[in-house]
Amino acid sequence: MKPVIFGVSGLELTAEERDFFKAADPLGYILFKRNCGDRAQMKSLTDSLRDLSGRADLPILIDQEGGRVARMQPPEWPAFPAGAAFDALYEKAPISAIEAARANGQALGLMLSEVGVNVDCAPLLDVRQPEVTDAIGDRALGGEPMRVAALGRAILDGLRRGGVVGVVKHMPGHGRALVDSHLELPRVKADAAALEVDIEPFARLADAPMAMTAHLVFEAWDADRPATLSPIVVRDIIRGRIGFDGLLFTDDIDMKALSGTPGEKATAALAAGCDVVLDCWARMDEMVEIVGLLPDAGAECLARLARAMATIADGPEAADAAELIATRDALLALA
């Protein structure tokens, strides 16, 4: 098994993809809007990926946060609110906000489980700072670390109840970026003392099963390399100071914050200490390069994967998604 998550090109696998994925045996897959037609089509696609791999617990990821980051969209699926909605409610009624976030996460999980998706790249634990890029913006759960952690914990718990593993992101924090890492490399000039604010939510949720890195340079820690490619940040900050020992994904290595070929970026990320490379865009030449350069997944990576997937081994708890959404909406109306 190769320690990489690949994207898929369309609503169903092409013959070329079937042959390649069967031979390459990636650790898992990630779906985007281009892969989300309707319930029957998505379930057929995820079933075909599991059949190819021979693994019932194959991780199939999606970015389904709510708000503007939603791959499964109306009218086929309900819209979900962005993180800022729960932050606003927390200002008035913290316990109600936590209950709303948990109900929201569980409804999301049930929606994803129904179509065979078992990993959601959420929640964000980025602490929003003023006057930064809108790449995070209303996606964030707030600007106060304890609040972000409390809401993030509730979302993780809700997703798990819905049969889905959550991925906390973007470790060690994306809330200070002045530019969008999809387009260029952000540099964070804050000193180590100030960055304690950024890492606090991640430290509070260090027992999360999965996490995703940030493509940001933190000058206080490593002025030469973005976190994803920095052994210093991964070893000393993520694994050390934060204490995270779960499965660590890169953010998408195709983002313009990183330079080099896909294979070079993938190998550098693993060398830095990331467990799994995320390559989203289903470009066959890039996937071939990556597979040709990556080693097989090591024992530590596989153990972390097994621990993470075991958290949903019993499947989703019995619940009605419509009732959960109604509960969430009634609570959010209090804001």
Tab-separated table of C-alpha atoms in Angstrom:
chain	number	residue	atom	x	y	z
A	1	MET	CA	0.000	0.000	0.000
A	2	LYS	CA	1.336	3.429	-0.988
A	3	PRO	CA	0.952	6.244	1.581
A	4	VAL	CA	-1.014	8.535	-0.705
A	5	ILE	CA	-4.612	9.669	-1.148
A	6	PHE	CA	-5.569	10.176	-4.802
A	7	GLY	CA	-8.420	12.021	-6.467
A	8	VAL	CA	-10.746	10.481	-9.052
A	9	SER	CA	-11.510	12.166	-12.357
A	10	GLY	CA	-15.271	11.849	-12.669
A	11	LEU	CA	-18.553	10.235	-11.673
A	12	GLU	CA	-17.183	6.748	-12.254
A	13	LEU	CA	-13.765	5.183	-12.654
A	14	THR	CA	-12.223	5.098	-16.105
A	15	ALA	CA	-10.621	1.877	-17.339
A	16	GLU	CA	-7.201	3.541	-17.021
A	17	GLU	CA	-7.911	4.518	-13.420
A	18	ARG	CA	-9.075	1.016	-12.548
A	19	ASP	CA	-5.892	-0.528	-13.871
A	20	PHE	CA	-3.646	2.075	-12.250
A	21	PHE	CA	-5.324	2.080	-8.843
A	22	LYS	CA	-5.413	-1.716	-8.729
A	23	ALA	CA	-1.652	-1.852	-9.292
A	24	ALA	CA	-0.724	1.188	-7.161
A	25	ASP	CA	-2.920	0.361	-4.143
A	26	PRO	CA	-3.116	3.886	-2.653
A	27	LEU	CA	-4.015	4.213	1.019
A	28	GLY	CA	-7.289	5.909	0.060
A	29	TYR	CA	-9.126	8.399	-2.134
A	30	ILE	CA	-10.655	11.884	-1.954
A	31	LEU	CA	-13.824	13.029	-3.711
A	32	PHE	CA	-14.728	16.461	-5.069
A	33	LYS	CA	-17.775	18.086	-6.641
A	34	ARG	CA	-16.866	16.447	-9.960
A	35	ASN	CA	-17.469	13.069	-8.293
A	36	CYS	CA	-20.814	13.905	-6.650
A	37	GLY	CA	-23.812	13.410	-8.921
A	38	ASP	CA	-26.495	11.776	-6.799
A	39	ARG	CA	-26.781	9.242	-4.008
A	40	ALA	CA	-26.880	6.137	-6.183
A	41	GLN	CA	-23.958	7.279	-8.328
A	42	MET	CA	-21.778	8.162	-5.304
A	43	LYS	CA	-22.512	4.855	-3.575
A	44	SER	CA	-21.627	3.019	-6.781
A	45	LEU	CA	-18.357	4.947	-7.041
A	46	THR	CA	-17.312	4.323	-3.439
A	47	ASP	CA	-18.296	0.653	-3.729
A	48	SER	CA	-16.112	0.327	-6.821
A	49	LEU	CA	-13.141	1.855	-4.981
A	50	ARG	CA	-13.571	-0.583	-2.088
A	51	ASP	CA	-13.918	-3.503	-4.469
A	52	LEU	CA	-10.639	-2.511	-6.143
A	53	SER	CA	-8.775	-2.239	-2.859
A	54	GLY	CA	-10.298	-5.263	-1.152
A	55	ARG	CA	-10.491	-3.200	2.069
A	56	ALA	CA	-13.882	-2.646	3.685
A	57	ASP	CA	-12.414	0.171	5.818
A	58	LEU	CA	-10.755	1.927	2.869
A	59	PRO	CA	-10.580	5.665	3.719
A	60	ILE	CA	-12.642	7.701	1.260
A	61	LEU	CA	-12.293	11.396	2.060
A	62	ILE	CA	-14.243	14.511	1.197
A	63	ASP	CA	-14.099	18.212	2.156
A	64	GLN	CA	-17.618	18.714	3.486
A	65	GLU	CA	-17.298	21.494	6.036
A	66	GLY	CA	-20.450	23.449	5.289
A	67	GLY	CA	-20.734	26.962	3.909
A	68	ARG	CA	-18.568	27.560	0.851
A	69	VAL	CA	-16.596	24.331	1.276
A	70	ALA	CA	-19.128	21.674	0.311
A	71	ARG	CA	-18.618	19.115	-2.447
A	72	MET	CA	-22.073	17.520	-2.049
A	73	GLN	CA	-24.510	20.339	-2.768
A	74	PRO	CA	-28.232	21.139	-3.052
A	75	PRO	CA	-30.623	20.158	-4.412
A	76	GLU	CA	-29.418	16.565	-4.016
A	77	TRP	CA	-28.071	17.163	-0.502
A	78	PRO	CA	-28.914	19.740	2.176
A	79	ALA	CA	-26.727	22.796	2.723
A	80	PHE	CA	-24.836	23.014	6.011
A	81	PRO	CA	-23.708	26.214	7.776
A	82	ALA	CA	-20.131	27.455	7.921
A	83	GLY	CA	-18.166	27.441	11.164
A	84	ALA	CA	-18.908	31.100	11.870
A	85	ALA	CA	-22.555	30.259	12.629
A	86	PHE	CA	-21.523	28.187	15.649
A	87	ASP	CA	-19.058	30.852	16.758
A	88	ALA	CA	-21.867	33.440	16.739
A	89	LEU	CA	-24.128	31.228	18.857
A	90	TYR	CA	-21.304	30.477	21.302
A	91	GLU	CA	-21.082	34.207	21.998
A	92	LYS	CA	-24.579	34.064	23.504
A	93	ALA	CA	-25.051	30.444	24.574
A	94	PRO	CA	-21.919	28.259	24.694
A	95	ILE	CA	-23.672	25.008	25.665
A	96	SER	CA	-26.282	25.475	22.923
A	97	ALA	CA	-23.496	26.138	20.407
A	98	ILE	CA	-21.736	22.919	21.378
A	99	GLU	CA	-25.009	20.976	21.090
A	100	ALA	CA	-25.671	22.533	17.677
A	101	ALA	CA	-22.172	21.702	16.444
A	102	ARG	CA	-22.502	18.087	17.585
A	103	ALA	CA	-25.905	17.675	15.923
A	104	ASN	CA	-24.546	19.276	12.758
A	105	GLY	CA	-21.562	16.924	12.725
A	106	GLN	CA	-23.726	13.864	13.225
A	107	ALA	CA	-26.103	14.882	10.426
A	108	LEU	CA	-23.109	15.464	8.166
A	109	GLY	CA	-21.718	12.067	9.084
A	110	LEU	CA	-24.979	10.300	8.306
A	111	MET	CA	-25.164	12.050	4.935
A	112	LEU	CA	-21.621	10.949	4.065
A	113	SER	CA	-22.002	7.405	5.405
A	114	GLU	CA	-25.066	6.897	3.225
A	115	VAL	CA	-22.929	7.237	0.085
A	116	GLY	CA	-19.868	5.363	1.364
A	117	VAL	CA	-17.692	8.308	2.432
A	118	ASN	CA	-16.084	7.594	5.800
A	119	VAL	CA	-13.599	10.462	6.355
A	120	ASP	CA	-14.463	14.168	6.408
A	121	CYS	CA	-11.723	16.803	6.234
A	122	ALA	CA	-13.243	18.782	9.099
A	123	PRO	CA	-13.297	20.464	11.564
A	124	LEU	CA	-11.034	23.475	11.163
A	125	LEU	CA	-9.172	24.295	14.350
A	126	ASP	CA	-7.542	27.384	12.839
A	127	VAL	CA	-7.822	30.346	15.217
A	128	ARG	CA	-9.012	33.253	13.089
A	129	GLN	CA	-6.933	36.408	13.349
A	130	PRO	CA	-7.973	39.882	12.116
A	131	GLU	CA	-6.887	41.280	8.751
A	132	VAL	CA	-5.772	38.011	7.165
A	133	THR	CA	-6.654	36.244	3.915
A	134	ASP	CA	-10.261	35.162	3.495
A	135	ALA	CA	-9.048	31.640	2.642
A	136	ILE	CA	-10.136	30.726	6.176
A	137	GLY	CA	-12.600	33.525	7.025
A	138	ASP	CA	-16.069	32.268	7.949
A	139	ARG	CA	-14.853	28.668	7.801
A	140	ALA	CA	-13.232	29.176	11.216
A	141	LEU	CA	-14.932	28.334	14.493
A	142	GLY	CA	-13.739	31.608	15.986
A	143	GLY	CA	-10.798	33.631	17.215
A	144	GLU	CA	-10.574	32.301	20.779
A	145	PRO	CA	-8.649	29.032	21.177
A	146	MET	CA	-10.756	27.388	23.886
A	147	ARG	CA	-13.952	28.115	21.945
A	148	VAL	CA	-12.473	26.698	18.752
A	149	ALA	CA	-11.398	23.564	20.609
A	150	ALA	CA	-14.789	23.063	22.273
A	151	LEU	CA	-16.713	23.414	19.020
A	152	GLY	CA	-14.166	21.302	17.165
A	153	ARG	CA	-14.490	18.528	19.748
A	154	ALA	CA	-18.271	18.561	19.341
A	155	ILE	CA	-18.015	18.316	15.555
A	156	LEU	CA	-15.538	15.434	15.780
A	157	ASP	CA	-17.864	13.618	18.165
A	158	GLY	CA	-20.864	14.222	15.918
A	159	LEU	CA	-19.055	12.959	12.842
A	160	ARG	CA	-18.007	9.814	14.723
A	161	ARG	CA	-21.612	9.201	15.779
A	162	GLY	CA	-22.519	9.492	12.116
A	163	GLY	CA	-19.958	6.843	11.171
A	164	VAL	CA	-17.255	9.189	9.861
A	165	VAL	CA	-13.693	9.994	10.987
A	166	GLY	CA	-12.963	13.711	11.241
A	167	VAL	CA	-9.672	15.299	10.173
A	168	VAL	CA	-8.598	18.328	12.221
A	169	LYS	CA	-6.896	20.988	10.137
A	170	HIS	CA	-4.707	22.881	9.279
A	171	MET	CA	-2.020	21.895	11.769
A	172	PRO	CA	-0.248	23.789	13.364
A	173	GLY	CA	-2.613	26.644	12.393
A	174	HIS	CA	-3.700	28.594	9.290
A	175	GLY	CA	-5.329	31.557	11.011
A	176	ARG	CA	-2.477	34.067	10.450
A	177	ALA	CA	-1.979	33.588	6.705
A	178	LEU	CA	-1.912	36.881	4.812
A	179	VAL	CA	-2.160	35.188	1.413
A	180	ASP	CA	-4.069	32.145	0.141
A	181	SER	CA	-1.885	29.017	0.189
A	182	HIS	CA	-3.811	27.714	-2.816
A	183	LEU	CA	-2.114	30.494	-4.792
A	184	GLU	CA	1.168	31.348	-3.032
A	185	LEU	CA	3.252	30.548	0.031
A	186	PRO	CA	2.175	32.393	3.200
A	187	ARG	CA	4.843	33.409	5.707
A	188	VAL	CA	3.902	33.864	9.357
A	189	LYS	CA	6.182	36.265	11.213
A	190	ALA	CA	4.641	35.879	14.683
A	191	ASP	CA	7.035	34.795	17.418
A	192	ALA	CA	6.834	31.481	19.250
A	193	ALA	CA	4.988	32.990	22.201
A	194	ALA	CA	2.241	34.376	19.966
A	195	LEU	CA	1.946	31.043	18.131
A	196	GLU	CA	0.889	29.357	21.375
A	197	VAL	CA	-2.577	30.735	20.551
A	198	ASP	CA	-2.574	28.960	17.198
A	199	ILE	CA	-1.554	25.572	18.484
A	200	GLU	CA	-3.767	25.539	21.597
A	201	PRO	CA	-6.892	24.038	19.932
A	202	PHE	CA	-4.781	21.332	18.305
A	203	ALA	CA	-3.124	20.522	21.631
A	204	ARG	CA	-6.525	20.264	23.312
A	205	LEU	CA	-7.623	17.824	20.586
A	206	ALA	CA	-4.295	16.014	20.295
A	207	ASP	CA	-6.135	12.709	20.586
A	208	ALA	CA	-7.950	13.307	17.283
A	209	PRO	CA	-7.548	10.287	14.981
A	210	MET	CA	-6.483	12.257	11.888
A	211	ALA	CA	-5.032	15.683	11.083
A	212	MET	CA	-3.947	17.714	8.059
A	213	THR	CA	-0.945	20.018	7.765
A	214	ALA	CA	-0.763	23.661	6.673
A	215	HIS	CA	1.364	24.897	3.766
A	216	LEU	CA	2.667	27.916	5.720
A	217	VAL	CA	6.164	28.996	6.701
A	218	PHE	CA	6.351	29.763	10.416
A	219	GLU	CA	9.505	31.847	10.705
A	220	ALA	CA	9.761	31.305	14.457
A	221	TRP	CA	10.107	27.552	13.929
A	222	ASP	CA	11.557	27.028	10.428
A	223	ALA	CA	12.114	30.060	8.216
A	224	ASP	CA	13.141	27.954	5.216
A	225	ARG	CA	10.370	25.389	4.772
A	226	PRO	CA	6.557	25.302	4.948
A	227	ALA	CA	5.175	23.188	7.778
A	228	THR	CA	4.212	20.318	5.471
A	229	LEU	CA	7.823	19.918	4.351
A	230	SER	CA	9.529	20.826	7.631
A	231	PRO	CA	10.936	18.055	9.847
A	232	ILE	CA	11.274	20.693	12.574
A	233	VAL	CA	7.588	21.625	12.521
A	234	VAL	CA	6.341	18.045	12.159
A	235	ARG	CA	8.681	16.557	14.775
A	236	ASP	CA	9.024	19.350	17.323
A	237	ILE	CA	5.701	21.163	17.031
A	238	ILE	CA	3.054	18.757	15.697
A	239	ARG	CA	4.330	15.530	17.250
A	240	GLY	CA	6.152	17.195	20.162
A	241	ARG	CA	4.616	20.430	21.427
A	242	ILE	CA	1.054	19.615	20.279
A	243	GLY	CA	1.424	15.929	21.110
A	244	PHE	CA	-0.481	14.611	18.092
A	245	ASP	CA	0.119	10.908	17.425
A	246	GLY	CA	-2.660	10.230	14.927
A	247	LEU	CA	-2.513	9.852	11.149
A	248	LEU	CA	-1.042	13.018	9.608
A	249	PHE	CA	-2.039	13.955	6.054
A	250	THR	CA	-0.524	16.727	3.989
A	251	ASP	CA	-2.847	19.344	2.599
A	252	ASP	CA	-3.141	18.992	-1.182
A	253	ILE	CA	0.395	19.003	-2.570
A	254	ASP	CA	-0.865	20.586	-5.799
A	255	MET	CA	-1.415	23.904	-4.007
A	256	LYS	CA	0.866	26.668	-5.275
A	257	ALA	CA	2.378	27.268	-1.832
A	258	LEU	CA	4.656	24.299	-2.527
A	259	SER	CA	7.249	24.170	-5.286
A	260	GLY	CA	8.703	21.233	-7.199
A	261	THR	CA	7.220	18.315	-9.093
A	262	PRO	CA	4.421	16.298	-7.489
A	263	GLY	CA	6.839	13.472	-6.791
A	264	GLU	CA	9.411	15.794	-5.230
A	265	LYS	CA	6.814	17.399	-2.978
A	266	ALA	CA	5.386	14.016	-1.982
A	267	THR	CA	8.754	12.542	-1.031
A	268	ALA	CA	9.749	15.702	0.860
A	269	ALA	CA	6.516	15.589	2.879
A	270	LEU	CA	7.108	11.984	3.913
A	271	ALA	CA	10.736	12.761	4.725
A	272	ALA	CA	9.515	15.590	6.977
A	273	GLY	CA	7.422	13.121	8.957
A	274	CYS	CA	3.954	13.289	7.394
A	275	ASP	CA	2.278	9.887	7.183
A	276	VAL	CA	0.238	10.317	4.008
A	277	VAL	CA	0.401	12.550	0.927
A	278	LEU	CA	-2.785	14.129	-0.424
A	279	ASP	CA	-2.842	14.543	-4.233
A	280	CYS	CA	-6.303	15.598	-5.336
A	281	TRP	CA	-6.574	16.234	-9.045
A	282	ALA	CA	-6.482	12.770	-10.682
A	283	ARG	CA	-3.841	13.734	-13.242
A	284	MET	CA	-2.509	10.394	-14.377
A	285	ASP	CA	1.036	11.524	-15.169
A	286	GLU	CA	1.393	13.099	-11.712
A	287	MET	CA	-0.024	10.056	-9.938
A	288	VAL	CA	2.342	7.775	-11.839
A	289	GLU	CA	5.307	9.936	-10.801
A	290	ILE	CA	4.249	9.906	-7.152
A	291	VAL	CA	3.731	6.151	-6.999
A	292	GLY	CA	7.090	5.594	-8.660
A	293	LEU	CA	8.897	7.572	-5.961
A	294	LEU	CA	7.030	6.747	-2.763
A	295	PRO	CA	7.941	3.774	-0.570
A	296	ASP	CA	5.266	1.460	0.758
A	297	ALA	CA	3.447	2.679	3.861
A	298	GLY	CA	5.458	1.874	6.975
A	299	ALA	CA	4.317	0.058	10.096
A	300	GLU	CA	3.767	3.280	12.065
A	301	CYS	CA	1.584	4.779	9.331
A	302	LEU	CA	-0.475	1.593	9.068
A	303	ALA	CA	-0.912	1.400	12.845
A	304	ARG	CA	-2.147	5.005	12.972
A	305	LEU	CA	-4.513	4.295	10.078
A	306	ALA	CA	-5.900	1.206	11.806
A	307	ARG	CA	-6.455	3.122	15.063
A	308	ALA	CA	-8.264	5.915	13.241
A	309	MET	CA	-10.574	3.649	11.260
A	310	ALA	CA	-11.318	1.562	14.346
A	311	THR	CA	-13.079	4.588	15.881
A	312	ILE	CA	-15.972	4.041	13.438
A	313	ALA	CA	-15.811	0.250	13.228
A	314	ASP	CA	-19.311	-0.090	14.699
A	315	GLY	CA	-20.827	2.150	12.021
A	316	PRO	CA	-23.174	5.109	12.528
A	317	GLU	CA	-25.431	5.325	15.553
A	318	ALA	CA	-29.145	5.097	14.841
A	319	ALA	CA	-30.445	8.634	14.331
A	320	ASP	CA	-32.594	10.688	11.987
A	321	ALA	CA	-30.628	13.261	10.004
A	322	ALA	CA	-33.662	15.504	9.465
A	323	GLU	CA	-34.309	15.637	13.219
A	324	LEU	CA	-30.649	16.475	13.883
A	325	ILE	CA	-30.771	19.291	11.330
A	326	ALA	CA	-33.997	20.621	12.885
A	327	THR	CA	-32.337	20.587	16.321
A	328	ARG	CA	-29.286	22.412	14.939
A	329	ASP	CA	-31.407	25.047	13.222
A	330	ALA	CA	-33.522	25.685	16.309
A	331	LEU	CA	-30.361	26.215	18.361
A	332	LEU	CA	-28.692	28.439	15.767
A	333	ALA	CA	-31.806	30.607	15.707
A	334	LEU	CA	-30.908	31.656	19.258
A	335	ALA	CA	-27.849	33.570	18.011
